[in-house]
Amino acid sequence: MELVTDDYNCCFRLTGKTKEVINLGSYNYLGFAQNNCMRIESDERAINEYGIGVASTQNEFGTTVMHRELENQMSHFLGVEDCIVFGMGFATNSTNLPTLVGKGCLILSDEFNHASLILGSRLSRATIKIFKHNVMKDLGRKLRVAVVKGEPRTHRLWKTILIVVEDIYSMEGTVVELPTII
């Protein structure tokens, strides 16, 4: 249904017209949330058997038999040993970065990284150094200093150095200089 506004999005009114659009403002990229009469019975069976949702991230209590079945099918499709499927991008970043690095590790993070990556970096308890957005010379300088000098007080080698970037920066639309990083 078409909505219009005359006051810069403070109030909206329906025009009575319908318009076909693509919804890019949700996690429903594949259209699975649309009502489809053919799925109602199978949806009802799944809800009765598994519940509406897990109410938790997979890292905590949120993995079900259905998740594992999906992961097995995905890994078979991709031709890999195993994989993990996440239902939400924010949780993927914020809950998994702390599993990769921790105290005694260094994260080199692009200044325009998404809030989920920033939160995950902070939750990891690793030291975080920010480099200028997509400026590979700045990243290179900070990486060289980190490798040569190690941790600030002890000068021990970092346990791990992780470079955190996005492929396409969600707020700006810029693309990472991945070949240069590699």
One Martini backbone bead per residue (centre of mass of N, CA, C, O) as a GRO file, in nm:
protein
  182
    1MET     BB    1   0.098   0.036   0.021
    2GLU     BB    2   0.063   0.369  -0.020
    3LEU     BB    3   0.270   0.627   0.109
    4VAL     BB    4   0.246   0.964   0.240
    5THR     BB    5   0.415   1.288   0.285
    6ASP     BB    6   0.402   1.647   0.411
    7ASP     BB    7   0.614   1.628   0.694
    8TYR     BB    8   0.884   1.471   0.691
    9ASN     BB    9   0.781   1.187   0.835
   10CYS     BB   10   0.569   1.233   1.068
   11CYS     BB   11   0.328   1.174   0.865
   12PHE     BB   12   0.091   0.938   0.730
   13ARG     BB   13  -0.080   0.837   0.420
   14LEU     BB   14  -0.311   0.682   0.241
   15THR     BB   15  -0.394   0.645  -0.116
   16GLY     BB   16  -0.512   0.348  -0.225
   17LYS     BB   17  -0.256   0.240  -0.341
   18THR     BB   18  -0.052   0.015  -0.514
   19LYS     BB   19   0.293  -0.111  -0.477
   20GLU     BB   20   0.578  -0.243  -0.606
   21VAL     BB   21   0.833  -0.375  -0.386
   22ILE     BB   22   1.147  -0.374  -0.219
   23ASN     BB   23   1.263  -0.504   0.084
   24LEU     BB   24   1.555  -0.342   0.254
   25GLY     BB   25   1.447  -0.311   0.585
   26SER     BB   26   1.518  -0.624   0.641
   27TYR     BB   27   1.557  -0.985   0.711
   28ASN     BB   28   1.363  -1.051   0.437
   29TYR     BB   29   1.526  -1.123   0.166
   30LEU     BB   30   1.366  -1.409   0.074
   31GLY     BB   31   1.046  -1.398   0.173
   32PHE     BB   32   0.956  -1.588   0.428
   33ALA     BB   33   0.735  -1.385   0.574
   34GLN     BB   34   0.533  -1.440   0.384
   35ASN     BB   35   0.226  -1.525   0.291
   36ASN     BB   36   0.165  -1.889   0.251
   37CYS     BB   37  -0.071  -2.124   0.220
   38MET     BB   38   0.116  -2.380   0.174
   39ARG     BB   39   0.269  -2.336   0.471
   40ILE     BB   40   0.077  -2.338   0.717
   41GLU     BB   41   0.087  -2.636   0.809
   42SER     BB   42   0.397  -2.658   0.847
   43ASP     BB   43   0.420  -2.422   1.041
   44GLU     BB   44   0.237  -2.538   1.262
   45ARG     BB   45   0.401  -2.792   1.318
   46ALA     BB   46   0.666  -2.649   1.395
   47ILE     BB   47   0.554  -2.484   1.631
   48ASN     BB   48   0.452  -2.728   1.798
   49GLU     BB   49   0.742  -2.865   1.815
   50TYR     BB   50   0.953  -2.587   1.854
   51GLY     BB   51   0.830  -2.321   1.835
   52ILE     BB   52   0.876  -1.987   1.758
   53GLY     BB   53   1.142  -1.955   1.943
   54VAL     BB   54   1.457  -1.931   2.127
   55ALA     BB   55   1.542  -1.656   2.279
   56SER     BB   56   1.841  -1.689   2.151
   57THR     BB   57   2.147  -1.747   2.095
   58GLN     BB   58   2.351  -1.995   1.981
   59ASN     BB   59   2.577  -1.954   2.203
   60GLU     BB   60   2.375  -2.032   2.416
   61PHE     BB   61   2.036  -2.166   2.355
   62GLY     BB   62   1.974  -2.151   2.011
   63THR     BB   63   1.993  -2.463   1.935
   64THR     BB   64   1.852  -2.677   1.700
   65VAL     BB   65   1.771  -2.934   1.501
   66MET     BB   66   1.707  -2.748   1.261
   67HIS     BB   67   1.978  -2.607   1.249
   68ARG     BB   68   2.150  -2.861   1.196
   69GLU     BB   69   2.011  -2.940   0.934
   70LEU     BB   70   2.081  -2.682   0.781
   71GLU     BB   71   2.390  -2.702   0.818
   72ASN     BB   72   2.422  -2.972   0.672
   73GLN     BB   73   2.305  -2.878   0.401
   74MET     BB   74   2.501  -2.642   0.355
   75SER     BB   75   2.769  -2.803   0.365
   76HIS     BB   76   2.697  -2.984   0.130
   77PHE     BB   77   2.650  -2.760  -0.080
   78LEU     BB   78   2.951  -2.629  -0.028
   79GLY     BB   79   3.170  -2.859   0.038
   80VAL     BB   80   3.189  -2.886   0.356
   81GLU     BB   81   3.219  -3.002   0.671
   82ASP     BB   82   3.103  -2.726   0.805
   83CYS     BB   83   2.852  -2.506   0.965
   84ILE     BB   84   2.711  -2.180   1.043
   85VAL     BB   85   2.390  -2.053   1.128
   86PHE     BB   86   2.244  -1.728   1.117
   87GLY     BB   87   1.957  -1.510   1.187
   88MET     BB   88   2.161  -1.257   1.259
   89GLY     BB   89   2.391  -1.019   1.200
   90PHE     BB   90   2.448  -0.885   1.472
   91ALA     BB   91   2.496  -1.150   1.635
   92THR     BB   92   2.722  -1.262   1.470
   93ASN     BB   93   2.928  -1.040   1.543
   94SER     BB   94   2.894  -0.993   1.861
   95THR     BB   95   2.932  -1.318   1.942
   96ASN     BB   96   3.201  -1.411   1.764
   97LEU     BB   97   3.450  -1.238   1.816
   98PRO     BB   98   3.504  -1.352   2.115
   99THR     BB   99   3.594  -1.643   1.988
  100LEU     BB  100   3.868  -1.534   1.842
  101VAL     BB  101   3.924  -1.318   2.074
  102GLY     BB  102   4.129  -1.162   2.341
  103LYS     BB  103   4.329  -1.142   2.569
  104GLY     BB  104   4.629  -1.046   2.398
  105CYS     BB  105   4.483  -0.913   2.164
  106LEU     BB  106   4.435  -0.772   1.828
  107ILE     BB  107   4.238  -0.509   1.686
  108LEU     BB  108   4.187  -0.403   1.350
  109SER     BB  109   3.969  -0.124   1.283
  110ASP     BB  110   3.745   0.017   1.106
  111GLU     BB  111   3.588   0.325   1.148
  112PHE     BB  112   3.312   0.207   0.974
  113ASN     BB  113   3.210   0.000   1.140
  114HIS     BB  114   2.976  -0.174   1.263
  115ALA     BB  115   2.823  -0.198   1.566
  116SER     BB  116   2.855  -0.511   1.588
  117LEU     BB  117   3.169  -0.506   1.565
  118ILE     BB  118   3.225  -0.320   1.802
  119LEU     BB  119   3.091  -0.489   2.020
  120GLY     BB  120   3.252  -0.750   1.974
  121SER     BB  121   3.526  -0.623   2.032
  122ARG     BB  122   3.468  -0.534   2.323
  123LEU     BB  123   3.378  -0.821   2.434
  124SER     BB  124   3.667  -0.960   2.389
  125ARG     BB  125   3.912  -0.784   2.534
  126ALA     BB  126   4.063  -0.662   2.326
  127THR     BB  127   4.268  -0.475   2.159
  128ILE     BB  128   4.194  -0.154   2.002
  129LYS     BB  129   4.251  -0.042   1.666
  130ILE     BB  130   4.215   0.234   1.456
  131PHE     BB  131   4.145   0.284   1.113
  132LYS     BB  132   4.119   0.435   0.836
  133HIS     BB  133   3.900   0.440   0.593
  134ASN     BB  134   4.039   0.247   0.351
  135VAL     BB  135   4.344   0.294   0.463
  136MET     BB  136   4.612   0.096   0.402
  137LYS     BB  137   4.849   0.258   0.519
  138ASP     BB  138   4.738   0.276   0.806
  139LEU     BB  139   4.715  -0.023   0.855
  140GLY     BB  140   5.012  -0.097   0.796
  141ARG     BB  141   5.136   0.074   1.019
  142LYS     BB  142   4.984  -0.059   1.260
  143LEU     BB  143   5.081  -0.347   1.202
  144ARG     BB  144   5.387  -0.304   1.224
  145VAL     BB  145   5.388  -0.199   1.514
  146ALA     BB  146   5.253  -0.451   1.640
  147VAL     BB  147   5.473  -0.655   1.556
  148VAL     BB  148   5.727  -0.510   1.674
  149LYS     BB  149   5.612  -0.413   1.976
  150GLY     BB  150   5.353  -0.512   2.073
  151GLU     BB  151   5.264  -0.479   2.366
  152PRO     BB  152   5.272  -0.190   2.535
  153ARG     BB  153   5.409  -0.280   2.820
  154THR     BB  154   5.557  -0.575   2.754
  155HIS     BB  155   5.621  -0.654   2.440
  156ARG     BB  156   5.461  -0.875   2.365
  157LEU     BB  157   5.327  -1.081   2.173
  158TRP     BB  158   5.065  -1.129   2.004
  159LYS     BB  159   4.846  -1.380   1.985
  160THR     BB  160   4.648  -1.197   1.803
  161ILE     BB  161   4.569  -1.060   1.475
  162LEU     BB  162   4.277  -0.870   1.384
  163ILE     BB  163   4.105  -0.789   1.092
  164VAL     BB  164   3.830  -0.552   1.073
  165VAL     BB  165   3.585  -0.579   0.815
  166GLU     BB  166   3.394  -0.492   0.542
  167ASP     BB  167   3.275  -0.540   0.235
  168ILE     BB  168   3.014  -0.356   0.272
  169TYR     BB  169   2.935  -0.053   0.381
  170SER     BB  170   2.627   0.010   0.515
  171MET     BB  171   2.641   0.339   0.541
  172GLU     BB  172   2.814   0.405   0.254
  173GLY     BB  173   2.889   0.171   0.018
  174THR     BB  174   3.163   0.083   0.046
  175VAL     BB  175   3.457  -0.093  -0.055
  176VAL     BB  176   3.681  -0.305   0.019
  177GLU     BB  177   4.047  -0.354   0.010
  178LEU     BB  178   4.114  -0.670  -0.004
  179PRO     BB  179   4.367  -0.722  -0.180
  180THR     BB  180   4.550  -0.545   0.002
  181ILE     BB  181   4.518  -0.700   0.267
  182ILE     BB  182   4.614  -0.982   0.146
   0.00000   0.00000   0.00000
